Amino acid sequence: MSDKPYPNLHLSQFKTVSLLIIDDDDIDATALRRALHKLKLLNPLYRAKDGLEALEMLRNGDVPTPYIILLDINMPRMNGIEFLEVLRADPELTHAVVFVLTTSKSDEDILAAYREHVAGYLLKQRMDSDFMQVIGLLDHYWRVIELPDSQQ
């Protein structure tokens, strides 16, 4: 006999979590969308091609709360580290949960990202073989933790 961990849990009880992908690489953004779709994760997806566009979207309320940000480091106009510094300094946005998803293995980038309180730093190179596990990790993360509902 085995116990079911959540016998009365229905998918309708889960909160919808929006995902904001901040990445200038169309191929990487498409691969991420496909992986989410393959795992049947129907979270609303939003995309910005750099930090400036992402800040504008967040400040205009274009990304419904709660949300998780998947952030690349190497981007034009405003890179990921610069974005994190502005995000954490903004009282309206400082609560955002951010995972870095990048090709940068630089210790300097990793330390800078964690100084800005990212939830995790994931390398895209490792995503080839473990990509679906990483997406599954994100799915479990937002199902288990509580995210802020509003920007207050």
mmCIF file with all atom_site columns, C-alpha atoms in Angstrom:
data_model
loop_
_atom_site.group_PDB
_atom_site.id
_atom_site.type_symbol
_atom_site.label_atom_id
_atom_site.label_alt_id
_atom_site.label_comp_id
_atom_site.label_asym_id
_atom_site.label_entity_id
_atom_site.label_seq_id
_atom_site.pdbx_PDB_ins_code
_atom_site.Cartn_x
_atom_site.Cartn_y
_atom_site.Cartn_z
_atom_site.occupancy
_atom_site.B_iso_or_equiv
_atom_site.pdbx_formal_charge
_atom_site.auth_seq_id
_atom_site.auth_comp_id
_atom_site.auth_asym_id
_atom_site.auth_atom_id
_atom_site.pdbx_PDB_model_num
ATOM 1   C CA . MET A 1 1   ? 0.000  0.000  0.000   1.00 0.00 ? 1   MET A CA 1
ATOM 2   C CA . SER A 1 2   ? 1.373  3.419  -0.902  1.00 0.00 ? 2   SER A CA 1
ATOM 3   C CA . ASP A 1 3   ? 0.272  6.806  0.290   1.00 0.00 ? 3   ASP A CA 1
ATOM 4   C CA . LYS A 1 4   ? -0.610 9.468  -2.211  1.00 0.00 ? 4   LYS A CA 1
ATOM 5   C CA . PRO A 1 5   ? 1.144  12.677 -1.167  1.00 0.00 ? 5   PRO A CA 1
ATOM 6   C CA . TYR A 1 6   ? -1.694 14.956 -2.219  1.00 0.00 ? 6   TYR A CA 1
ATOM 7   C CA . PRO A 1 7   ? -4.877 12.884 -2.585  1.00 0.00 ? 7   PRO A CA 1
ATOM 8   C CA . ASN A 1 8   ? -7.247 15.853 -2.923  1.00 0.00 ? 8   ASN A CA 1
ATOM 9   C CA . LEU A 1 9   ? -4.976 18.211 -4.840  1.00 0.00 ? 9   LEU A CA 1
ATOM 10  C CA . HIS A 1 10  ? -6.273 19.462 -8.176  1.00 0.00 ? 10  HIS A CA 1
ATOM 11  C CA . LEU A 1 11  ? -4.330 21.478 -10.723 1.00 0.00 ? 11  LEU A CA 1
ATOM 12  C CA . SER A 1 12  ? -6.849 24.270 -10.297 1.00 0.00 ? 12  SER A CA 1
ATOM 13  C CA . GLN A 1 13  ? -5.457 24.755 -6.779  1.00 0.00 ? 13  GLN A CA 1
ATOM 14  C CA . PHE A 1 14  ? -2.082 25.818 -8.194  1.00 0.00 ? 14  PHE A CA 1
ATOM 15  C CA . LYS A 1 15  ? -1.477 29.488 -8.748  1.00 0.00 ? 15  LYS A CA 1
ATOM 16  C CA . THR A 1 16  ? -0.509 30.506 -12.229 1.00 0.00 ? 16  THR A CA 1
ATOM 17  C CA . VAL A 1 17  ? 3.058  31.751 -12.292 1.00 0.00 ? 17  VAL A CA 1
ATOM 18  C CA . SER A 1 18  ? 4.118  33.944 -15.193 1.00 0.00 ? 18  SER A CA 1
ATOM 19  C CA . LEU A 1 19  ? 7.588  33.466 -16.639 1.00 0.00 ? 19  LEU A CA 1
ATOM 20  C CA . LEU A 1 20  ? 9.613  36.365 -17.969 1.00 0.00 ? 20  LEU A CA 1
ATOM 21  C CA . ILE A 1 21  ? 12.469 35.255 -20.195 1.00 0.00 ? 21  ILE A CA 1
ATOM 22  C CA . ILE A 1 22  ? 15.115 37.957 -20.584 1.00 0.00 ? 22  ILE A CA 1
ATOM 23  C CA . ASP A 1 23  ? 17.396 36.790 -23.359 1.00 0.00 ? 23  ASP A CA 1
ATOM 24  C CA . ASP A 1 24  ? 18.533 38.360 -26.625 1.00 0.00 ? 24  ASP A CA 1
ATOM 25  C CA . ASP A 1 25  ? 19.181 34.964 -28.251 1.00 0.00 ? 25  ASP A CA 1
ATOM 26  C CA . ASP A 1 26  ? 16.133 33.853 -30.262 1.00 0.00 ? 26  ASP A CA 1
ATOM 27  C CA . ILE A 1 27  ? 17.336 30.241 -30.430 1.00 0.00 ? 27  ILE A CA 1
ATOM 28  C CA . ASP A 1 28  ? 17.748 29.943 -26.656 1.00 0.00 ? 28  ASP A CA 1
ATOM 29  C CA . ALA A 1 29  ? 14.380 31.585 -26.002 1.00 0.00 ? 29  ALA A CA 1
ATOM 30  C CA . THR A 1 30  ? 12.691 29.233 -28.478 1.00 0.00 ? 30  THR A CA 1
ATOM 31  C CA . ALA A 1 31  ? 14.382 26.190 -26.921 1.00 0.00 ? 31  ALA A CA 1
ATOM 32  C CA . LEU A 1 32  ? 13.126 27.241 -23.500 1.00 0.00 ? 32  LEU A CA 1
ATOM 33  C CA . ARG A 1 33  ? 9.575  27.699 -24.800 1.00 0.00 ? 33  ARG A CA 1
ATOM 34  C CA . ARG A 1 34  ? 9.680  24.270 -26.458 1.00 0.00 ? 34  ARG A CA 1
ATOM 35  C CA . ALA A 1 35  ? 10.945 22.587 -23.296 1.00 0.00 ? 35  ALA A CA 1
ATOM 36  C CA . LEU A 1 36  ? 8.152  24.140 -21.239 1.00 0.00 ? 36  LEU A CA 1
ATOM 37  C CA . HIS A 1 37  ? 5.600  23.036 -23.822 1.00 0.00 ? 37  HIS A CA 1
ATOM 38  C CA . LYS A 1 38  ? 7.067  19.513 -23.976 1.00 0.00 ? 38  LYS A CA 1
ATOM 39  C CA . LEU A 1 39  ? 6.637  19.188 -20.217 1.00 0.00 ? 39  LEU A CA 1
ATOM 40  C CA . LYS A 1 40  ? 3.071  20.495 -20.635 1.00 0.00 ? 40  LYS A CA 1
ATOM 41  C CA . LEU A 1 41  ? 3.776  23.552 -18.522 1.00 0.00 ? 41  LEU A CA 1
ATOM 42  C CA . LEU A 1 42  ? 1.251  26.112 -19.619 1.00 0.00 ? 42  LEU A CA 1
ATOM 43  C CA . ASN A 1 43  ? 2.579  29.069 -17.687 1.00 0.00 ? 43  ASN A CA 1
ATOM 44  C CA . PRO A 1 44  ? 2.131  32.403 -19.428 1.00 0.00 ? 44  PRO A CA 1
ATOM 45  C CA . LEU A 1 45  ? 5.431  33.329 -21.095 1.00 0.00 ? 45  LEU A CA 1
ATOM 46  C CA . TYR A 1 46  ? 6.748  36.821 -21.696 1.00 0.00 ? 46  TYR A CA 1
ATOM 47  C CA . ARG A 1 47  ? 10.036 37.776 -23.280 1.00 0.00 ? 47  ARG A CA 1
ATOM 48  C CA . ALA A 1 48  ? 12.315 40.783 -23.253 1.00 0.00 ? 48  ALA A CA 1
ATOM 49  C CA . LYS A 1 49  ? 15.487 40.962 -25.330 1.00 0.00 ? 49  LYS A CA 1
ATOM 50  C CA . ASP A 1 50  ? 17.482 42.948 -22.755 1.00 0.00 ? 50  ASP A CA 1
ATOM 51  C CA . GLY A 1 51  ? 17.323 44.426 -19.278 1.00 0.00 ? 51  GLY A CA 1
ATOM 52  C CA . LEU A 1 52  ? 15.888 47.771 -20.361 1.00 0.00 ? 52  LEU A CA 1
ATOM 53  C CA . GLU A 1 53  ? 12.957 46.157 -22.153 1.00 0.00 ? 53  GLU A CA 1
ATOM 54  C CA . ALA A 1 54  ? 12.354 43.869 -19.173 1.00 0.00 ? 54  ALA A CA 1
ATOM 55  C CA . LEU A 1 55  ? 12.305 46.753 -16.695 1.00 0.00 ? 55  LEU A CA 1
ATOM 56  C CA . GLU A 1 56  ? 9.808  48.594 -18.872 1.00 0.00 ? 56  GLU A CA 1
ATOM 57  C CA . MET A 1 57  ? 7.564  45.518 -19.036 1.00 0.00 ? 57  MET A CA 1
ATOM 58  C CA . LEU A 1 58  ? 7.734  44.973 -15.268 1.00 0.00 ? 58  LEU A CA 1
ATOM 59  C CA . ARG A 1 59  ? 7.153  48.618 -14.391 1.00 0.00 ? 59  ARG A CA 1
ATOM 60  C CA . ASN A 1 60  ? 4.186  48.842 -16.786 1.00 0.00 ? 60  ASN A CA 1
ATOM 61  C CA . GLY A 1 61  ? 2.595  45.736 -15.255 1.00 0.00 ? 61  GLY A CA 1
ATOM 62  C CA . ASP A 1 62  ? 2.855  43.815 -18.538 1.00 0.00 ? 62  ASP A CA 1
ATOM 63  C CA . VAL A 1 63  ? 3.909  40.660 -16.672 1.00 0.00 ? 63  VAL A CA 1
ATOM 64  C CA . PRO A 1 64  ? 1.186  39.475 -14.275 1.00 0.00 ? 64  PRO A CA 1
ATOM 65  C CA . THR A 1 65  ? 2.206  38.560 -10.746 1.00 0.00 ? 65  THR A CA 1
ATOM 66  C CA . PRO A 1 66  ? 3.340  36.266 -9.392  1.00 0.00 ? 66  PRO A CA 1
ATOM 67  C CA . TYR A 1 67  ? 6.250  35.798 -11.775 1.00 0.00 ? 67  TYR A CA 1
ATOM 68  C CA . ILE A 1 68  ? 9.670  34.236 -12.063 1.00 0.00 ? 68  ILE A CA 1
ATOM 69  C CA . ILE A 1 69  ? 12.399 35.762 -14.190 1.00 0.00 ? 69  ILE A CA 1
ATOM 70  C CA . LEU A 1 70  ? 14.794 33.652 -16.265 1.00 0.00 ? 70  LEU A CA 1
ATOM 71  C CA . LEU A 1 71  ? 17.712 35.971 -16.958 1.00 0.00 ? 71  LEU A CA 1
ATOM 72  C CA . ASP A 1 72  ? 20.638 35.815 -19.363 1.00 0.00 ? 72  ASP A CA 1
ATOM 73  C CA . ILE A 1 73  ? 23.810 37.693 -18.414 1.00 0.00 ? 73  ILE A CA 1
ATOM 74  C CA . ASN A 1 74  ? 25.283 38.638 -21.808 1.00 0.00 ? 74  ASN A CA 1
ATOM 75  C CA . MET A 1 75  ? 22.876 41.011 -23.567 1.00 0.00 ? 75  MET A CA 1
ATOM 76  C CA . PRO A 1 76  ? 23.105 44.353 -25.381 1.00 0.00 ? 76  PRO A CA 1
ATOM 77  C CA . ARG A 1 77  ? 22.023 47.720 -23.934 1.00 0.00 ? 77  ARG A CA 1
ATOM 78  C CA . MET A 1 78  ? 21.622 46.437 -20.345 1.00 0.00 ? 78  MET A CA 1
ATOM 79  C CA . ASN A 1 79  ? 23.167 43.106 -19.382 1.00 0.00 ? 79  ASN A CA 1
ATOM 80  C CA . GLY A 1 80  ? 21.878 40.749 -16.723 1.00 0.00 ? 80  GLY A CA 1
ATOM 81  C CA . ILE A 1 81  ? 24.062 42.014 -13.869 1.00 0.00 ? 81  ILE A CA 1
ATOM 82  C CA . GLU A 1 82  ? 23.102 45.638 -14.582 1.00 0.00 ? 82  GLU A CA 1
ATOM 83  C CA . PHE A 1 83  ? 19.455 44.555 -14.723 1.00 0.00 ? 83  PHE A CA 1
ATOM 84  C CA . LEU A 1 84  ? 19.755 42.842 -11.327 1.00 0.00 ? 84  LEU A CA 1
ATOM 85  C CA . GLU A 1 85  ? 21.308 45.933 -9.745  1.00 0.00 ? 85  GLU A CA 1
ATOM 86  C CA . VAL A 1 86  ? 18.445 48.149 -10.960 1.00 0.00 ? 86  VAL A CA 1
ATOM 87  C CA . LEU A 1 87  ? 15.826 45.533 -10.079 1.00 0.00 ? 87  LEU A CA 1
ATOM 88  C CA . ARG A 1 88  ? 17.054 45.157 -6.487  1.00 0.00 ? 88  ARG A CA 1
ATOM 89  C CA . ALA A 1 89  ? 17.260 48.938 -6.019  1.00 0.00 ? 89  ALA A CA 1
ATOM 90  C CA . ASP A 1 90  ? 13.628 49.411 -7.114  1.00 0.00 ? 90  ASP A CA 1
ATOM 91  C CA . PRO A 1 91  ? 11.248 49.029 -4.122  1.00 0.00 ? 91  PRO A CA 1
ATOM 92  C CA . GLU A 1 92  ? 8.432  48.007 -6.495  1.00 0.00 ? 92  GLU A CA 1
ATOM 93  C CA . LEU A 1 93  ? 10.437 45.178 -8.081  1.00 0.00 ? 93  LEU A CA 1
ATOM 94  C CA . THR A 1 94  ? 12.948 44.076 -5.459  1.00 0.00 ? 94  THR A CA 1
ATOM 95  C CA . HIS A 1 95  ? 10.806 41.047 -4.510  1.00 0.00 ? 95  HIS A CA 1
ATOM 96  C CA . ALA A 1 96  ? 11.251 39.394 -7.934  1.00 0.00 ? 96  ALA A CA 1
ATOM 97  C CA . VAL A 1 97  ? 12.480 35.799 -8.016  1.00 0.00 ? 97  VAL A CA 1
ATOM 98  C CA . VAL A 1 98  ? 15.271 35.524 -10.575 1.00 0.00 ? 98  VAL A CA 1
ATOM 99  C CA . PHE A 1 99  ? 17.106 32.516 -11.968 1.00 0.00 ? 99  PHE A CA 1
ATOM 100 C CA . VAL A 1 100 ? 20.139 33.252 -14.117 1.00 0.00 ? 100 VAL A CA 1
ATOM 101 C CA . LEU A 1 101 ? 20.260 31.075 -17.231 1.00 0.00 ? 101 LEU A CA 1
ATOM 102 C CA . THR A 1 102 ? 23.454 31.919 -19.116 1.00 0.00 ? 102 THR A CA 1
ATOM 103 C CA . THR A 1 103 ? 26.569 30.744 -20.926 1.00 0.00 ? 103 THR A CA 1
ATOM 104 C CA . SER A 1 104 ? 28.844 32.748 -18.622 1.00 0.00 ? 104 SER A CA 1
ATOM 105 C CA . LYS A 1 105 ? 30.997 30.568 -16.373 1.00 0.00 ? 105 LYS A CA 1
ATOM 106 C CA . SER A 1 106 ? 32.805 33.626 -15.040 1.00 0.00 ? 106 SER A CA 1
ATOM 107 C CA . ASP A 1 107 ? 33.309 33.531 -11.276 1.00 0.00 ? 107 ASP A CA 1
ATOM 108 C CA . GLU A 1 108 ? 32.860 37.299 -11.336 1.00 0.00 ? 108 GLU A CA 1
ATOM 109 C CA . ASP A 1 109 ? 29.398 36.967 -12.956 1.00 0.00 ? 109 ASP A CA 1
ATOM 110 C CA . ILE A 1 110 ? 28.371 34.169 -10.602 1.00 0.00 ? 110 ILE A CA 1
ATOM 111 C CA . LEU A 1 111 ? 29.379 36.167 -7.508  1.00 0.00 ? 111 LEU A CA 1
ATOM 112 C CA . ALA A 1 112 ? 27.760 39.345 -8.848  1.00 0.00 ? 112 ALA A CA 1
ATOM 113 C CA . ALA A 1 113 ? 24.509 37.485 -9.523  1.00 0.00 ? 113 ALA A CA 1
ATOM 114 C CA . TYR A 1 114 ? 24.377 35.937 -6.054  1.00 0.00 ? 114 TYR A CA 1
ATOM 115 C CA . ARG A 1 115 ? 25.172 39.316 -4.483  1.00 0.00 ? 115 ARG A CA 1
ATOM 116 C CA . GLU A 1 116 ? 21.918 40.462 -6.087  1.00 0.00 ? 116 GLU A CA 1
ATOM 117 C CA . HIS A 1 117 ? 20.061 37.552 -4.471  1.00 0.00 ? 117 HIS A CA 1
ATOM 118 C CA . VAL A 1 118 ? 19.315 35.308 -7.448  1.00 0.00 ? 118 VAL A CA 1
ATOM 119 C CA . ALA A 1 119 ? 17.519 32.068 -6.650  1.00 0.00 ? 119 ALA A CA 1
ATOM 120 C CA . GLY A 1 120 ? 19.934 30.069 -8.789  1.00 0.00 ? 120 GLY A CA 1
ATOM 121 C CA . TYR A 1 121 ? 22.635 30.303 -11.448 1.00 0.00 ? 121 TYR A CA 1
ATOM 122 C CA . LEU A 1 122 ? 22.269 27.767 -14.255 1.00 0.00 ? 122 LEU A CA 1
ATOM 123 C CA . LEU A 1 123 ? 24.667 27.263 -17.159 1.00 0.00 ? 123 LEU A CA 1
ATOM 124 C CA . LYS A 1 124 ? 23.180 26.841 -20.612 1.00 0.00 ? 124 LYS A CA 1
ATOM 125 C CA . GLN A 1 125 ? 25.985 24.436 -21.572 1.00 0.00 ? 125 GLN A CA 1
ATOM 126 C CA . ARG A 1 126 ? 24.725 21.982 -18.987 1.00 0.00 ? 126 ARG A CA 1
ATOM 127 C CA . MET A 1 127 ? 21.235 22.385 -20.322 1.00 0.00 ? 127 MET A CA 1
ATOM 128 C CA . ASP A 1 128 ? 21.853 20.164 -23.358 1.00 0.00 ? 128 ASP A CA 1
ATOM 129 C CA . SER A 1 129 ? 21.673 16.913 -21.426 1.00 0.00 ? 129 SER A CA 1
ATOM 130 C CA . ASP A 1 130 ? 19.897 18.138 -18.313 1.00 0.00 ? 130 ASP A CA 1
ATOM 131 C CA . PHE A 1 131 ? 17.578 20.725 -19.866 1.00 0.00 ? 131 PHE A CA 1
ATOM 132 C CA . MET A 1 132 ? 14.333 18.930 -19.052 1.00 0.00 ? 132 MET A CA 1
ATOM 133 C CA . GLN A 1 133 ? 15.471 18.348 -15.459 1.00 0.00 ? 133 GLN A CA 1
ATOM 134 C CA . VAL A 1 134 ? 16.163 22.057 -15.045 1.00 0.00 ? 134 VAL A CA 1
ATOM 135 C CA . ILE A 1 135 ? 12.724 22.960 -16.404 1.00 0.00 ? 135 ILE A CA 1
ATOM 136 C CA . GLY A 1 136 ? 11.206 20.321 -14.113 1.00 0.00 ? 136 GLY A CA 1
ATOM 137 C CA . LEU A 1 137 ? 13.100 21.875 -11.185 1.00 0.00 ? 137 LEU A CA 1
ATOM 138 C CA . LEU A 1 138 ? 11.597 25.270 -11.989 1.00 0.00 ? 138 LEU A CA 1
ATOM 139 C CA . ASP A 1 139 ? 8.127  23.714 -12.234 1.00 0.00 ? 139 ASP A CA 1
ATOM 140 C CA . HIS A 1 140 ? 8.482  22.096 -8.799  1.00 0.00 ? 140 HIS A CA 1
ATOM 141 C CA . TYR A 1 141 ? 9.948  25.290 -7.370  1.00 0.00 ? 141 TYR A CA 1
ATOM 142 C CA . TRP A 1 142 ? 6.984  27.484 -8.219  1.00 0.00 ? 142 TRP A CA 1
ATOM 143 C CA . ARG A 1 143 ? 4.511  24.823 -7.135  1.00 0.00 ? 143 ARG A CA 1
ATOM 144 C CA . VAL A 1 144 ? 6.088  24.458 -3.692  1.00 0.00 ? 144 VAL A CA 1
ATOM 145 C CA . ILE A 1 145 ? 7.138  27.949 -2.694  1.00 0.00 ? 145 ILE A CA 1
ATOM 146 C CA . GLU A 1 146 ? 4.970  30.988 -2.070  1.00 0.00 ? 146 GLU A CA 1
ATOM 147 C CA . LEU A 1 147 ? 5.523  33.918 -4.404  1.00 0.00 ? 147 LEU A CA 1
ATOM 148 C CA . PRO A 1 148 ? 4.390  37.494 -3.808  1.00 0.00 ? 148 PRO A CA 1
ATOM 149 C CA . ASP A 1 149 ? 1.037  38.174 -5.497  1.00 0.00 ? 149 ASP A CA 1
ATOM 150 C CA . SER A 1 150 ? 1.391  41.880 -5.977  1.00 0.00 ? 150 SER A CA 1
ATOM 151 C CA . GLN A 1 151 ? 4.072  44.477 -6.411  1.00 0.00 ? 151 GLN A CA 1
ATOM 152 C CA . GLN A 1 152 ? 3.485  45.989 -2.992  1.00 0.00 ? 152 GLN A CA 1
#
